[in-house]
């Protein structure tokens, strides 16, 4: 979760590359076999990307991720997680090109495995069985299979090419009329890619007894099977050796079907259930905030911190290490997507809103300030801090002088025409949330609370959090 802010932004552009045409059967496979494993959002993302490529074309037009977010109606975080799941299942390959501050992605779509490949995969079919149960699993097997018709008693009378057509007599070969073209065929299935670094084959092979099992019996097919069993059941190297011994056949080869069975039975005996396919969650990262140069003032240290931290990590630090609420992250995500603020400016906005609203986040309030800063072309954390503090000082001065806000219609007319020559004291967003006529003692209490929160932030920065 902490990484997607830095890897993907709504303004990043993308194109979709199709390596072939998907059939109606492929879509049924995606719906019935893959959707239970990855969820509806992933399926919606896959279908949307595939549909963007026009029929008989290999490339889509270039779009920003903002359009994709609007089409799917999901957050940037959910889009990123859905993309990762598609990549992990072998349905999508992602490529990125960075030019200056802009990024351009290419999403290469792959076809799902065929039903025959899926049900004999040894990885995906196990997770599907665990997810939907035996009855539904067997129903899907019947849905995607049929008994072959017997050809016993029939004689083949098919003619060959030479029996039907005359031999070619021309002296010239046909010349392609499409320059630099590439014929569009059926999309290729990639399947799941497993990293062999996760399992130490050297340790396993060294532990094998030559009298029990020859190392030559561990073929590429056996290695692929072992990797899948390790991915599903987390079987360690030494435990795998014992399973291999039990799977040796009379001729010295390994019975892979039996190997899968005994590993599965061992897992069920130990855990009393089958394994489930779960997406990895980002480990809780110990905050290692960027440090400013020695001798920097408190303001410079704060600006440096806000320039380099991610919005997610900022929320974690403000909450003393607690995971931010999903509702707050969704608001931040939506504001960032709609206003396209630079990350440092967004950080200042988050900090400012939390200080103004006593630790709460309001979407309308944040969106209004973001739009104001966007119009002012605020680009850095320092610029955003200066604007926020300037407006706050104006607000405090207004309250200390006891100046009452003019009527709304006067403020609006003054903003539009400025006929009296009087400058507008506050931007409109200052009265969107909590800024109301208050007694003098409320002003003192607010000032005390604000100063205390700022001092705590400075103290945290000095301690190297």
Coordinates of C-alpha atoms in Angstrom, one line a residue:
X1 CA 0.0 0.0 0.0
X2 CA 2.8 2.4 0.8
X3 CA 4.4 2.0 -2.6
X4 CA 1.6 2.6 -5.1
X5 CA 1.7 6.4 -4.6
X6 CA 5.3 6.5 -6.0
X7 CA 4.7 3.9 -8.8
X8 CA 1.4 5.1 -10.2
X9 CA -0.3 8.4 -10.5
X10 CA -3.7 9.3 -12.2
X11 CA -1.9 11.6 -14.7
X12 CA 0.4 8.7 -15.9
X13 CA -0.6 7.7 -19.5
X14 CA -0.9 4.2 -20.8
X15 CA -1.6 2.1 -23.9
X16 CA -2.9 -1.4 -24.2
X17 CA -1.1 -4.0 -26.4
X18 CA -3.0 -7.1 -27.5
X19 CA -0.9 -10.1 -28.5
X20 CA -3.9 -11.6 -30.2
X21 CA -7.7 -11.9 -30.3
X22 CA -9.7 -13.2 -27.3
X23 CA -12.6 -15.5 -28.0
X24 CA -15.9 -15.8 -26.3
X25 CA -14.7 -18.9 -24.7
X26 CA -11.8 -17.0 -23.2
X27 CA -14.2 -14.6 -21.6
X28 CA -16.2 -17.5 -20.0
X29 CA -12.9 -18.9 -18.7
X30 CA -12.1 -15.5 -17.1
X31 CA -15.6 -15.3 -15.5
X32 CA -15.9 -18.8 -14.1
X33 CA -12.3 -19.9 -13.5
X34 CA -10.3 -16.7 -12.8
X35 CA -12.8 -14.4 -11.2
X36 CA -13.2 -16.5 -8.0
X37 CA -9.4 -16.2 -7.5
X38 CA -8.9 -12.5 -8.2
X39 CA -12.2 -10.8 -7.6
X40 CA -14.7 -8.7 -9.7
X41 CA -12.5 -5.6 -9.8
X42 CA -9.7 -7.5 -11.5
X43 CA -12.1 -8.9 -14.0
X44 CA -13.5 -5.5 -14.7
X45 CA -10.0 -4.1 -15.2
X46 CA -9.1 -7.0 -17.5
X47 CA -12.3 -6.6 -19.6
X48 CA -11.9 -2.8 -19.8
X49 CA -8.3 -3.0 -21.0
X50 CA -9.1 -5.7 -23.6
X51 CA -12.0 -3.7 -24.9
X52 CA -9.9 -0.6 -25.4
X53 CA -8.1 -2.4 -28.2
X54 CA -10.3 -2.2 -31.3
X55 CA -11.2 -5.3 -33.3
X56 CA -8.3 -6.5 -35.5
X57 CA -5.9 -4.0 -33.9
X58 CA -2.9 -4.6 -31.7
X59 CA -2.7 -1.2 -29.9
X60 CA -5.1 1.1 -28.2
X61 CA -4.9 4.9 -28.2
X62 CA -3.1 6.6 -25.3
X63 CA -5.1 7.6 -22.3
X64 CA -4.4 8.8 -18.7
X65 CA -5.2 6.6 -15.8
X66 CA -7.7 9.2 -14.7
X67 CA -10.0 7.9 -17.5
X68 CA -9.5 4.4 -16.3
X69 CA -10.4 5.3 -12.7
X70 CA -13.5 7.1 -13.9
X71 CA -14.6 4.1 -16.1
X72 CA -14.2 1.6 -13.3
X73 CA -15.3 3.8 -10.4
X74 CA -12.5 2.6 -8.1
X75 CA -9.7 4.2 -6.2
X76 CA -6.1 4.4 -7.4
X77 CA -5.0 2.0 -4.7
X78 CA -7.6 -0.6 -5.8
X79 CA -6.6 -0.2 -9.4
X80 CA -2.9 -0.8 -8.6
X81 CA -3.8 -3.9 -6.5
X82 CA -6.0 -5.2 -9.3
X83 CA -3.2 -4.7 -11.8
X84 CA -0.7 -6.6 -9.6
X85 CA -3.1 -9.6 -9.3
X86 CA -3.5 -9.7 -13.1
X87 CA 0.3 -9.7 -13.4
X88 CA 0.6 -12.4 -10.8
X89 CA -1.9 -14.6 -12.6
X90 CA -0.1 -14.3 -15.9
X91 CA -2.8 -12.2 -17.6
X92 CA -1.0 -8.9 -17.9
X93 CA 2.6 -7.7 -18.4
X94 CA 3.4 -4.1 -17.5
X95 CA 6.2 -1.9 -19.0
X96 CA 7.0 1.7 -18.1
X97 CA 8.9 4.5 -19.8
X98 CA 9.9 7.5 -17.7
X99 CA 10.7 10.8 -19.4
X100 CA 11.4 13.6 -17.1
X101 CA 8.5 13.8 -14.7
X102 CA 6.1 11.9 -16.9
X103 CA 5.5 8.1 -17.1
X104 CA 4.0 6.1 -19.9
X105 CA 2.8 2.5 -19.3
X106 CA 2.2 -0.3 -21.8
X107 CA -0.1 -3.0 -20.6
X108 CA 0.3 -6.2 -22.7
X109 CA -2.8 -8.5 -22.3
X110 CA -2.5 -12.3 -22.3
X111 CA -5.1 -14.9 -22.8
X112 CA -6.2 -17.1 -19.9
X113 CA -5.2 -20.7 -19.8
X114 CA -7.4 -23.2 -21.7
X115 CA -9.7 -25.3 -19.5
X116 CA -7.5 -28.3 -20.1
X117 CA -4.4 -26.3 -19.0
X118 CA -6.2 -24.8 -16.0
X119 CA -7.6 -28.0 -14.5
X120 CA -4.2 -29.7 -14.9
X121 CA -2.1 -26.7 -13.8
X122 CA -1.5 -28.0 -10.3
X123 CA -1.6 -24.4 -8.9
X124 CA -4.6 -22.4 -10.0
X125 CA -7.0 -25.4 -9.9
X126 CA -6.0 -26.2 -6.3
X127 CA -6.8 -22.6 -5.2
X128 CA -10.1 -22.7 -7.2
X129 CA -11.1 -26.0 -5.5
X130 CA -10.3 -24.5 -2.1
X131 CA -12.3 -21.3 -2.9
X132 CA -15.5 -22.7 -4.4
X133 CA -15.7 -26.2 -3.0
X134 CA -16.0 -29.7 -4.6
X135 CA -19.6 -29.4 -5.9
X136 CA -19.0 -26.2 -7.8
X137 CA -15.6 -27.3 -8.9
X138 CA -16.9 -30.5 -10.5
X139 CA -19.8 -28.5 -12.1
X140 CA -17.2 -26.2 -13.8
X141 CA -15.2 -29.2 -15.0
X142 CA -18.3 -30.6 -16.6
X143 CA -19.2 -27.2 -18.1
X144 CA -15.8 -26.9 -19.8
X145 CA -15.5 -30.5 -20.9
X146 CA -17.3 -33.0 -23.1
X147 CA -16.9 -36.7 -23.8
X148 CA -15.2 -37.3 -27.2
X149 CA -17.3 -39.1 -29.9
X150 CA -16.0 -42.6 -30.7
X151 CA -14.7 -43.1 -34.2
X152 CA -14.7 -46.8 -34.1
X153 CA -16.1 -48.4 -37.2
X154 CA -15.4 -45.4 -39.4
X155 CA -12.9 -45.1 -42.2
X156 CA -11.2 -41.8 -42.9
X157 CA -11.9 -40.5 -46.5
X158 CA -10.3 -37.1 -46.1
X159 CA -8.4 -35.8 -49.2
X160 CA -5.0 -34.2 -49.0
X161 CA -4.1 -30.8 -50.4
X162 CA -2.5 -32.3 -53.5
X163 CA -5.6 -34.3 -54.1
X164 CA -7.7 -31.2 -54.3
X165 CA -5.5 -28.4 -55.7
X166 CA -3.2 -28.1 -58.7
X167 CA 0.5 -27.5 -58.1
X168 CA 1.5 -23.8 -58.1
X169 CA 3.0 -22.8 -61.5
X170 CA 3.7 -19.1 -60.9
X171 CA 7.2 -17.6 -61.2
X172 CA 6.7 -14.9 -58.6
X173 CA 5.9 -15.0 -54.9
X174 CA 3.1 -12.8 -53.6
X175 CA 4.2 -9.4 -52.2
X176 CA 2.8 -8.2 -49.0
X177 CA 0.7 -5.0 -49.5
X178 CA 0.8 -4.0 -45.8
X179 CA 4.0 -2.3 -44.8
X180 CA 5.4 -3.1 -41.4
X181 CA 2.1 -4.9 -40.6
X182 CA 1.7 -7.9 -38.3
X183 CA -1.2 -10.4 -38.7
X184 CA -3.6 -10.6 -35.7
X185 CA -3.9 -14.1 -34.3
X186 CA -5.3 -15.6 -31.2
X187 CA -4.0 -14.2 -27.9
X188 CA -1.3 -16.3 -26.3
X189 CA -1.6 -17.8 -22.8
X190 CA 1.3 -17.1 -20.5
X191 CA 0.3 -18.9 -17.4
X192 CA 1.6 -18.2 -13.9
X193 CA 5.3 -17.4 -13.6
X194 CA 6.9 -18.7 -10.4
X195 CA 10.3 -17.4 -9.2
X196 CA 12.6 -20.4 -8.7
X197 CA 14.6 -18.3 -6.2
X198 CA 11.9 -18.9 -3.6
X199 CA 12.9 -22.6 -3.4
X200 CA 16.5 -23.7 -2.9
X201 CA 17.0 -26.6 -5.3
X202 CA 20.7 -26.9 -4.4
X203 CA 19.8 -27.7 -0.8
X204 CA 17.2 -30.2 -1.8
X205 CA 19.5 -32.0 -4.3
X206 CA 22.3 -32.2 -1.8
X207 CA 20.0 -33.8 0.7
X208 CA 18.9 -36.5 -1.7
X209 CA 20.3 -40.0 -1.1
X210 CA 21.6 -41.5 -4.4
X211 CA 20.4 -44.9 -3.2
X212 CA 16.8 -43.6 -2.7
X213 CA 16.5 -41.2 -5.7
X214 CA 18.8 -40.2 -8.5
X215 CA 19.2 -36.5 -9.1
X216 CA 18.6 -37.2 -12.8
X217 CA 15.0 -38.0 -11.9
X218 CA 14.5 -34.4 -10.9
X219 CA 13.7 -33.2 -14.5
X220 CA 12.4 -29.8 -15.6
X221 CA 8.8 -31.1 -15.3
X222 CA 9.5 -32.3 -11.7
X223 CA 11.1 -28.9 -10.9
X224 CA 8.0 -27.0 -12.1
X225 CA 5.8 -29.3 -10.1
X226 CA 7.9 -28.7 -6.9
X227 CA 7.8 -25.0 -7.4
X228 CA 4.0 -25.0 -7.6
X229 CA 3.7 -27.3 -4.5
X230 CA 6.0 -24.9 -2.6
X231 CA 4.0 -21.9 -3.7
X232 CA 0.7 -23.5 -2.6
X233 CA 1.6 -25.5 0.5
X234 CA 4.9 -23.7 1.6
X235 CA 6.8 -27.0 1.7
X236 CA 10.4 -26.5 2.7
X237 CA 13.3 -28.2 0.9
X238 CA 14.0 -30.9 3.5
X239 CA 10.3 -31.8 3.8
X240 CA 10.1 -32.0 0.0
X241 CA 12.9 -34.6 0.0
X242 CA 10.7 -37.0 2.1
X243 CA 7.7 -36.5 -0.2
X244 CA 9.9 -37.3 -3.2
X245 CA 11.1 -40.5 -1.6
X246 CA 7.5 -41.6 -1.2
X247 CA 6.7 -40.8 -4.8
X248 CA 9.5 -42.9 -6.4
X249 CA 8.2 -45.6 -8.9
X250 CA 9.7 -48.9 -9.7
X251 CA 11.7 -47.6 -12.6
X252 CA 13.2 -44.8 -10.5
X253 CA 11.0 -42.0 -11.9
X254 CA 8.6 -39.9 -9.9
X255 CA 4.9 -40.2 -9.9
X256 CA 3.9 -36.5 -9.9
X257 CA 0.2 -37.1 -9.4
X258 CA 0.9 -39.1 -6.3
X259 CA 3.4 -36.4 -5.1
X260 CA 0.7 -33.8 -5.4
X261 CA -1.7 -36.0 -3.5
X262 CA 0.5 -36.7 -0.5
X263 CA 1.6 -33.1 -0.2
X264 CA -2.0 -32.0 -0.2
X265 CA -3.0 -34.6 2.3
X266 CA -0.1 -33.6 4.5
X267 CA -1.2 -30.0 4.4
X268 CA -4.8 -30.9 5.2
X269 CA -3.8 -33.1 8.1
X270 CA -1.7 -30.3 9.6
X271 CA -4.1 -27.3 9.0
X272 CA -7.4 -29.1 8.6
X273 CA -8.2 -27.1 5.5
X274 CA -7.0 -26.5 1.9
X275 CA -4.9 -23.4 1.2
X276 CA -6.5 -20.1 0.0
X277 CA -5.2 -17.7 -2.6
X278 CA -4.5 -14.4 -0.9
X279 CA -2.8 -11.3 -2.3
X280 CA 0.2 -10.2 -0.4
X281 CA -0.2 -7.2 1.9
X282 CA 2.6 -4.7 2.1
X283 CA 4.6 -5.3 5.3
X284 CA 4.4 -2.5 7.9
X285 CA 7.4 -0.4 7.1
X286 CA 9.4 1.2 9.9
X287 CA 9.4 4.8 9.1
X288 CA 12.7 6.0 7.8
X289 CA 11.9 9.5 6.9
X290 CA 14.3 11.5 4.8
X291 CA 16.6 13.7 6.9
X292 CA 17.3 17.4 6.1
X293 CA 20.8 18.8 6.1
X294 CA 22.5 19.6 9.4
X295 CA 21.7 23.0 10.7
X296 CA 18.4 23.3 8.9
X297 CA 15.6 25.3 10.6
X298 CA 12.4 23.7 11.8
X299 CA 10.6 25.1 8.8
X300 CA 13.2 23.8 6.4
X301 CA 13.2 20.4 8.1
X302 CA 9.4 20.2 7.8
X303 CA 9.5 21.2 4.1
X304 CA 12.2 18.7 3.4
X305 CA 10.1 15.9 5.1
X306 CA 6.9 16.8 3.2
X307 CA 8.8 17.0 -0.1
X308 CA 10.1 13.4 0.2
X309 CA 7.5 11.4 2.2
X310 CA 4.5 9.6 0.6
X311 CA 0.9 10.6 1.6
X312 CA 0.4 7.1 3.0
X313 CA 3.5 7.3 5.1
X314 CA 2.6 10.8 6.2
X315 CA -0.7 9.5 7.5
X316 CA 1.1 6.7 9.3
X317 CA 3.5 9.1 11.0
X318 CA 0.8 11.5 12.0
X319 CA -1.1 8.5 13.6
X320 CA 2.0 7.3 15.5
X321 CA 2.4 4.2 13.3
X322 CA -1.3 3.3 13.1
X323 CA -2.7 2.2 9.8
X324 CA -4.7 5.0 8.2
X325 CA -8.5 4.6 7.9
X326 CA -9.7 3.4 4.5
X327 CA -12.2 6.3 4.3
X328 CA -9.4 8.9 4.8
X329 CA -7.2 7.2 2.1
X330 CA -10.1 7.2 -0.3
X331 CA -10.7 10.9 0.2
X332 CA -7.0 11.6 -0.4
X333 CA -7.0 9.4 -3.4
X334 CA -10.0 11.1 -5.0
X335 CA -8.6 14.6 -4.3
X336 CA -5.3 13.6 -5.8
X337 CA -6.9 12.1 -8.9
X338 CA -9.2 15.0 -9.6
X339 CA -6.8 17.9 -8.9
X340 CA -3.5 16.3 -9.9
X341 CA -1.6 18.1 -7.2
X342 CA 2.1 17.3 -6.9
X343 CA 2.8 14.8 -4.1
X344 CA 4.6 17.4 -1.8
X345 CA 1.7 19.8 -2.2
X346 CA -0.7 17.0 -1.3
X347 CA 1.3 16.3 1.8
X348 CA 1.0 19.9 3.0
X349 CA -2.7 19.9 2.3
X350 CA -3.2 16.7 4.3
X351 CA -1.2 18.2 7.2
X352 CA -3.0 21.5 7.0
X353 CA -6.5 20.0 6.9
X354 CA -5.7 17.7 9.9
X355 CA -4.5 20.7 11.9
X356 CA -7.5 22.8 11.0
X357 CA -10.1 20.2 11.6
X358 CA -8.6 18.7 14.8
X359 CA -7.4 15.4 13.2
X360 CA -10.3 14.9 10.8
X361 CA -10.4 14.8 7.0
X362 CA -13.3 16.4 5.1
X363 CA -13.5 15.7 1.4
X364 CA -15.3 18.9 0.5
X365 CA -13.0 21.1 2.5
X366 CA -9.9 19.4 1.1
X367 CA -11.2 19.5 -2.4
X368 CA -11.9 23.2 -2.2
X369 CA -8.5 24.1 -0.9
X370 CA -6.8 21.7 -3.5
X371 CA -8.7 23.5 -6.3
X372 CA -7.6 26.9 -4.9
X373 CA -3.9 25.8 -4.8
X374 CA -4.2 24.3 -8.2
X375 CA -5.3 27.6 -9.6
X376 CA -2.5 29.3 -7.8
X377 CA -0.1 26.9 -9.5
X378 CA 1.5 25.7 -6.2
X379 CA 4.2 23.2 -7.1
X380 CA 6.4 22.6 -4.0
X381 CA 5.9 21.9 -0.3
X382 CA 7.5 25.2 0.6
X383 CA 5.1 27.2 -1.6
X384 CA 2.1 25.3 -0.2
X385 CA 3.3 25.9 3.4
X386 CA 3.8 29.6 2.8
X387 CA 0.3 29.9 1.4
X388 CA -1.3 27.9 4.2
X389 CA 0.5 29.9 6.9
X390 CA -0.2 33.2 5.3
X391 CA -4.0 32.5 5.1
X392 CA -3.9 31.2 8.7
X393 CA -2.3 34.4 9.9
X394 CA -4.9 36.5 8.1
X395 CA -7.6 34.5 9.7
X396 CA -6.1 34.9 13.2
X397 CA -5.6 38.6 12.7
X398 CA -9.2 38.9 11.5
X399 CA -10.5 37.2 14.7
X400 CA -8.2 39.2 17.0
X401 CA -9.4 42.5 15.6
X402 CA -13.0 41.3 16.1
X403 CA -13.8 42.0 12.4
X404 CA -17.0 40.4 11.4
X405 CA -17.4 38.7 8.0
X406 CA -19.3 40.7 5.5
X407 CA -22.5 39.2 4.1
X408 CA -22.1 36.5 1.5
X409 CA -23.5 38.5 -1.3
X410 CA -21.1 41.3 -0.6
X411 CA -18.1 38.9 -0.6
X412 CA -19.2 37.4 -3.8
X413 CA -19.7 40.8 -5.5
X414 CA -16.4 42.0 -4.1
X415 CA -14.6 38.9 -5.5
X416 CA -16.2 39.3 -8.9
X417 CA -15.8 43.1 -9.5
X418 CA -13.6 44.5 -6.8
X419 CA -15.3 47.8 -7.4
X420 CA -14.5 49.3 -3.9
X421 CA -10.8 48.6 -4.4
X422 CA -10.8 46.6 -1.1
X423 CA -8.7 43.4 -1.2
X424 CA -10.4 40.1 -0.4
X425 CA -9.2 39.1 3.1
X426 CA -9.8 35.3 3.0
X427 CA -10.2 32.7 0.2
X428 CA -13.6 31.3 0.0
X429 CA -12.6 27.9 1.4
X430 CA -11.9 29.3 4.8
X431 CA -15.6 29.4 5.6
X432 CA -16.4 26.0 4.1
X433 CA -16.0 24.0 7.3
X434 CA -15.3 25.1 10.8
X435 CA -14.7 28.9 10.4
X436 CA -17.7 30.5 12.1
X437 CA -18.2 33.5 14.3
X438 CA -16.7 32.5 17.7
X439 CA -16.2 34.1 21.1
X440 CA -12.7 35.4 22.1
X441 CA -12.0 32.4 24.4
X442 CA -12.6 30.0 21.5
X443 CA -9.9 31.8 19.5
X444 CA -7.4 31.4 22.3
X445 CA -8.2 27.7 22.7
X446 CA -7.8 27.1 19.0
X447 CA -4.5 29.0 18.9
X448 CA -3.3 26.9 21.8
X449 CA -4.3 23.6 20.2
X450 CA -2.7 24.6 16.9
X451 CA 0.6 25.7 18.5
X452 CA 0.7 22.4 20.5
X453 CA 0.2 20.3 17.3
X454 CA 2.9 22.2 15.4
X455 CA 5.4 21.8 18.3
X456 CA 4.7 18.1 18.4
X457 CA 5.4 17.8 14.7
X458 CA 8.7 19.8 15.1
X459 CA 9.7 17.5 18.0
X460 CA 9.0 14.4 15.9
X461 CA 11.2 15.7 13.1
X462 CA 14.1 16.5 15.5
X463 CA 13.9 13.0 16.9
X464 CA 14.5 11.6 13.4
X465 CA 11.2 9.9 12.9

